[in-house]
Amino acid sequence: MAFVAVPQPFDFELTTERFRVFGRDLANLWREGGLHRVVGGREVRIERAACGVDVEPLDGETQRVALKLLGAEFDLAGFEPTDPVLAPEVARLRGLRPALAPDPFEMLVGAITAQQISLRAAFAVRNRFVERFGVRAEQANAFPAAERVAAATPEELTALGFSRRKAEYVLGLARADIDYAALAKLPDDDVKTELVRLPGIGEWTADWFLARHLARPRAWPAGDLALRHAVSDFYGDGRVLSIQEVRDFAARFEPFQNLTAHYLLAAHRNPG
DNA sequence: ACCCAGGCATTGG
DNA sequence: CCAATGCATGGG
């Protein structure tokens, strides 16, 4: 047994709910109570153990990936909102950590698949992509490497269910020479400015990149339809709030907009 | 057979 | 600058 420590509070089931609720994710595969993912060509299993989280096999890289997937870097201990709407939901979902995408290319391609369509439909397309271009280990497939996708044709992607446009976006990303390490050092606004230059990446995708890959505390995807519905139901008067109206809520949750977005979404899809 | 779902780029005013 | 349009799949 090789244990990894995730800071308290931490609830393994709540944190991994994301990998079950929208359907199967072949690259982050929930199976028999554990999360399977391919790291460096080897399959890793992450499961709850008596004294924390068990990661097999464990090395420096699998530990880094496991900590990302379980949202270990968030300051959850400091997240104690006094907002009368949010506070009870945070209490009810205590230990929920936003599950992060460990890989930037995976994050961006995943977001592109999810543009406009339901997450169920998005996962169906994404899984065909993962199966087609991602090397299989035991149960799970590695998320496809950009270098391998770069050699594909648009037709190979449309055959998997991508729209013509999305196929071109994904190929463009795979072929683009993006310095993700440099990007990760920039302030939020600069990351967004750089990302939005790329075809197929708008503000929504850039915001989710900040939120679910870079774990930026103030990321707030105001354009997200599900977040708009959640904010509208928790704080609104019956109609669906506009993007600008939802954006204006960000100040209220300073400096925990990212955690707040994830808690509102989780609370909304799983009402008390 | 519709309609909507965790957007985006393009086109035309 | 804002409004209208097409796109792909899966579930209701």
Coordinates of C-alpha atoms (C1' of nucleotides) in Angstrom, one line a residue:
Chain A
M1 CA 0.0 0.0 0.0
A2 CA 1.3 3.4 -1.0
F3 CA -0.5 6.3 0.6
V4 CA -0.8 9.8 -0.6
A5 CA -2.0 12.6 1.7
V6 CA -4.7 14.9 0.6
P7 CA -5.2 17.8 3.1
Q8 CA -8.3 17.8 5.2
P9 CA -11.1 18.4 4.8
F10 CA -11.4 15.8 2.0
D11 CA -14.2 13.5 0.9
F12 CA -13.1 10.9 -1.6
E13 CA -16.6 10.0 -2.8
L14 CA -17.7 13.6 -3.3
T15 CA -14.5 14.5 -5.1
T16 CA -14.7 11.6 -7.5
E17 CA -18.4 12.0 -8.2
R18 CA -17.5 13.9 -11.4
F19 CA -16.0 10.7 -12.9
R20 CA -19.2 8.9 -12.5
V21 CA -22.1 11.3 -12.9
F22 CA -21.7 12.3 -16.6
G23 CA -21.0 8.8 -17.8
R24 CA -17.8 6.8 -18.3
D25 CA -14.6 8.6 -19.0
L26 CA -12.1 6.2 -20.6
A27 CA -9.1 8.3 -19.7
N28 CA -10.2 8.7 -16.1
L29 CA -12.0 5.5 -15.6
W30 CA -14.1 4.8 -12.5
R31 CA -14.1 1.1 -11.9
E32 CA -14.9 -1.0 -8.8
G33 CA -14.6 1.9 -6.4
G34 CA -11.3 3.3 -7.8
L35 CA -10.1 5.7 -10.4
H36 CA -7.9 4.4 -13.2
R37 CA -5.6 6.5 -15.3
V38 CA -2.6 5.9 -17.5
V39 CA 0.5 7.7 -16.4
G40 CA 3.7 7.4 -18.4
G41 CA 2.3 4.3 -20.2
R42 CA 1.4 2.5 -17.0
E43 CA -2.0 2.2 -15.4
V44 CA -2.5 3.7 -12.0
R45 CA -5.3 2.9 -9.6
I46 CA -6.4 5.5 -7.0
E47 CA -8.7 4.3 -4.3
R48 CA -9.8 5.2 -0.8
A49 CA -7.9 3.6 2.0
A50 CA -8.3 3.5 5.7
C51 CA -5.6 6.2 6.3
G52 CA -6.1 8.3 3.2
V53 CA -5.7 7.5 -0.5
D54 CA -3.9 4.5 -2.0
V55 CA -2.0 5.0 -5.3
E56 CA -0.6 2.0 -7.1
P57 CA 2.0 2.1 -8.4
L58 CA 3.4 5.2 -6.6
D59 CA 6.2 7.3 -7.8
G60 CA 6.8 11.1 -8.2
E61 CA 4.7 11.5 -11.3
T62 CA 1.8 9.3 -10.3
Q63 CA 1.7 11.1 -7.0
R64 CA 1.6 14.5 -8.8
V65 CA -1.3 13.3 -11.0
A66 CA -3.2 11.8 -8.2
L67 CA -3.0 15.0 -6.2
K68 CA -4.2 16.9 -9.2
L69 CA -7.1 14.6 -9.8
L70 CA -8.2 14.9 -6.2
G71 CA -7.9 18.7 -6.1
A72 CA -5.3 18.6 -3.3
E73 CA -4.0 22.1 -4.0
F74 CA -7.2 24.0 -3.1
D75 CA -7.3 25.9 0.1
L76 CA -10.4 24.2 1.4
A77 CA -9.6 24.8 5.0
G78 CA -9.9 28.5 4.4
F79 CA -13.2 28.2 2.5
E80 CA -15.8 29.1 5.1
P81 CA -18.3 31.4 3.4
T82 CA -20.7 33.4 5.5
D83 CA -23.1 33.8 2.5
P84 CA -26.5 32.5 3.8
V85 CA -27.1 30.6 0.5
L86 CA -23.7 29.2 0.0
A87 CA -22.7 28.4 3.5
P88 CA -25.1 25.5 4.1
E89 CA -24.2 23.9 0.7
V90 CA -20.5 24.1 1.6
A91 CA -21.3 22.4 4.9
R92 CA -23.4 19.8 3.2
L93 CA -20.7 19.0 0.7
R94 CA -17.8 19.3 3.1
G95 CA -14.6 17.7 1.7
L96 CA -15.6 18.1 -2.0
R97 CA -12.5 19.1 -3.9
P98 CA -12.7 20.1 -7.5
A99 CA -11.2 17.3 -9.6
L100 CA -8.5 18.9 -11.8
A101 CA -7.4 17.9 -15.3
P102 CA -3.7 17.0 -14.9
D103 CA -2.9 17.6 -18.5
P104 CA -3.4 20.9 -20.4
F105 CA -4.0 19.4 -23.8
E106 CA -6.6 17.0 -22.3
M107 CA -8.3 20.0 -20.6
L108 CA -8.6 22.0 -23.8
V109 CA -9.7 19.1 -26.0
G110 CA -12.2 18.1 -23.3
A111 CA -13.6 21.6 -23.2
I112 CA -13.9 21.8 -26.9
T113 CA -15.8 18.5 -27.0
A114 CA -18.2 20.0 -24.4
Q115 CA -18.9 23.2 -26.2
Q116 CA -22.6 23.7 -26.8
I117 CA -23.6 20.0 -26.4
S118 CA -24.6 18.1 -23.3
L119 CA -21.8 16.5 -21.2
R120 CA -23.2 13.1 -21.9
A121 CA -22.9 13.7 -25.6
A122 CA -19.5 15.3 -25.1
F123 CA -18.2 12.2 -23.2
A124 CA -19.5 9.9 -25.9
V125 CA -17.4 11.8 -28.5
R126 CA -14.4 12.2 -26.3
N127 CA -14.4 8.5 -25.4
R128 CA -14.3 7.5 -29.1
F129 CA -11.4 9.9 -29.5
V130 CA -9.6 8.4 -26.5
E131 CA -10.2 4.9 -27.8
R132 CA -9.0 5.8 -31.3
F133 CA -5.8 7.8 -30.4
G134 CA -5.0 7.0 -26.8
V135 CA -2.8 4.0 -26.0
R136 CA -4.5 1.4 -24.0
A137 CA -3.0 0.1 -20.8
E138 CA -5.1 -2.3 -18.7
Q139 CA -8.6 -0.9 -18.2
A140 CA -8.0 2.7 -19.2
N141 CA -6.6 4.5 -22.2
A142 CA -4.1 7.2 -22.0
F143 CA -5.5 10.5 -23.1
P144 CA -4.2 10.9 -26.6
A145 CA -0.8 12.7 -26.9
A146 CA -0.8 15.9 -29.0
E147 CA 2.0 14.5 -31.2
R148 CA -0.1 11.6 -32.2
V149 CA -3.3 13.6 -32.8
A150 CA -1.2 16.0 -34.9
A151 CA -0.8 13.4 -37.6
A152 CA -4.5 12.8 -38.0
T153 CA -6.8 14.2 -40.7
P154 CA -10.0 16.2 -40.0
E155 CA -12.0 13.3 -41.5
E156 CA -10.6 10.9 -38.9
L157 CA -12.0 13.2 -36.2
T158 CA -15.4 13.9 -37.8
A159 CA -15.8 10.1 -38.0
L160 CA -15.7 10.1 -34.2
G161 CA -18.5 12.7 -33.9
F162 CA -16.6 15.9 -33.9
S163 CA -18.2 18.7 -36.0
R164 CA -16.0 19.9 -38.9
R165 CA -15.1 23.0 -36.9
K166 CA -14.2 21.2 -33.7
A167 CA -12.1 18.7 -35.7
E168 CA -10.1 21.7 -37.0
Y169 CA -9.8 23.2 -33.6
V170 CA -8.4 20.0 -32.1
L171 CA -6.0 19.5 -34.9
G172 CA -4.9 23.1 -34.6
L173 CA -4.2 22.6 -30.9
A174 CA -2.4 19.4 -31.4
R175 CA -0.1 21.0 -34.0
A176 CA 0.3 24.3 -32.2
D177 CA 3.6 24.8 -30.3
I178 CA 2.2 26.0 -27.0
D179 CA 4.4 26.5 -24.0
Y180 CA 2.1 25.3 -21.3
A181 CA 4.7 25.7 -18.6
A182 CA 5.1 29.4 -19.4
L183 CA 1.4 29.8 -19.7
A184 CA 0.9 28.5 -16.2
K185 CA 3.1 31.2 -14.7
L186 CA 1.0 34.1 -16.1
P187 CA -1.7 35.9 -14.2
D188 CA -5.3 34.9 -14.9
D189 CA -6.1 37.6 -17.5
D190 CA -2.9 37.0 -19.5
V191 CA -3.6 33.2 -19.6
K192 CA -7.1 34.0 -21.0
T193 CA -5.7 36.5 -23.5
E194 CA -3.2 33.9 -24.8
L195 CA -5.6 31.1 -25.0
V196 CA -8.4 33.0 -26.7
R197 CA -6.0 33.7 -29.6
L198 CA -6.2 30.1 -30.5
P199 CA -9.1 29.1 -32.8
G200 CA -11.9 27.3 -31.0
I201 CA -11.0 28.7 -27.6
G202 CA -13.3 31.4 -26.3
E203 CA -13.8 32.9 -22.9
W204 CA -15.7 29.9 -21.5
T205 CA -13.0 27.4 -22.4
A206 CA -10.3 29.7 -21.1
D207 CA -12.2 30.2 -17.8
W208 CA -12.5 26.4 -17.3
F209 CA -8.8 26.0 -18.1
L210 CA -8.0 28.4 -15.3
A211 CA -10.5 26.7 -13.0
R212 CA -10.0 23.0 -13.7
H213 CA -6.4 22.8 -14.9
L214 CA -4.5 25.7 -13.2
A215 CA -6.7 25.6 -10.1
R216 CA -6.8 29.4 -10.0
P217 CA -8.8 30.5 -7.0
R218 CA -10.6 33.4 -8.8
A219 CA -11.6 31.5 -11.9
W220 CA -15.3 32.1 -12.5
P221 CA -16.8 30.7 -15.7
A222 CA -19.7 33.1 -15.9
G223 CA -20.7 32.0 -19.4
D224 CA -21.2 28.4 -18.4
L225 CA -24.8 27.4 -18.9
A226 CA -24.9 25.0 -15.9
L227 CA -23.3 27.6 -13.6
R228 CA -25.8 30.2 -14.9
H229 CA -28.7 27.8 -14.0
A230 CA -27.2 27.1 -10.6
V231 CA -26.6 30.8 -9.7
S232 CA -30.1 31.6 -11.1
D233 CA -31.8 29.0 -8.9
F234 CA -29.8 29.8 -5.8
Y235 CA -29.9 33.6 -6.0
G236 CA -32.3 34.6 -8.8
D237 CA -35.9 35.4 -9.1
G238 CA -37.1 32.6 -11.4
R239 CA -35.6 33.6 -14.7
V240 CA -32.2 32.6 -16.0
L241 CA -29.6 35.2 -15.2
S242 CA -27.5 36.7 -18.1
I243 CA -23.8 36.0 -18.4
Q244 CA -23.1 39.5 -17.3
E245 CA -25.4 39.1 -14.2
V246 CA -23.6 35.9 -13.3
R247 CA -20.2 37.6 -13.8
D248 CA -21.3 40.3 -11.4
F249 CA -21.7 37.7 -8.7
A250 CA -18.0 37.0 -8.7
A251 CA -17.2 39.8 -6.3
R252 CA -19.4 38.3 -3.6
F253 CA -17.3 35.2 -3.5
E254 CA -13.9 36.8 -3.5
P255 CA -11.3 35.2 -3.3
F256 CA -13.0 31.7 -3.6
Q257 CA -14.8 32.0 -7.0
N258 CA -13.4 28.7 -8.3
L259 CA -14.4 26.7 -5.3
T260 CA -17.8 28.5 -5.2
A261 CA -18.5 27.6 -8.8
H262 CA -17.8 24.0 -8.2
Y263 CA -19.8 23.9 -5.0
L264 CA -22.8 25.6 -6.6
L265 CA -22.7 23.2 -9.6
A266 CA -22.4 20.1 -7.3
A267 CA -25.1 21.3 -5.0
H268 CA -27.4 22.1 -8.0
R269 CA -27.1 18.7 -9.6
N270 CA -27.4 17.0 -6.2
P271 CA -30.0 18.9 -4.3
G272 CA -30.3 18.4 -0.5
Chain B
dA1 C1' -40.0 14.3 -35.2
dC2 C1' -38.6 17.6 -32.6
dC3 C1' -35.9 20.4 -28.5
dC4 C1' -32.2 21.2 -25.5
dA5 C1' -27.6 20.6 -23.8
dG6 C1' -21.5 23.2 -19.0
dG7 C1' -19.8 27.6 -27.1
dC8 C1' -17.6 29.4 -31.0
dA9 C1' -16.6 31.6 -35.4
dT10 C1' -18.5 33.8 -39.1
dT11 C1' -21.5 37.0 -41.3
dG12 C1' -24.3 41.1 -41.8
dG13 C1' -26.2 45.1 -39.9
Chain C
dC1 C1' -20.5 47.1 -31.1
dC2 C1' -24.8 43.6 -31.2
dA3 C1' -28.0 40.0 -33.6
dA4 C1' -28.5 35.9 -36.3
dT5 C1' -26.8 31.4 -37.9
dG6 C1' -24.8 26.5 -38.4
dC7 C1' -22.8 22.8 -36.1
dA8 C1' -22.3 17.7 -33.9
dT9 C1' -24.4 13.8 -30.5
dG10 C1' -27.4 11.9 -26.9
dG11 C1' -31.4 12.0 -23.9
dG12 C1' -36.0 13.4 -23.1

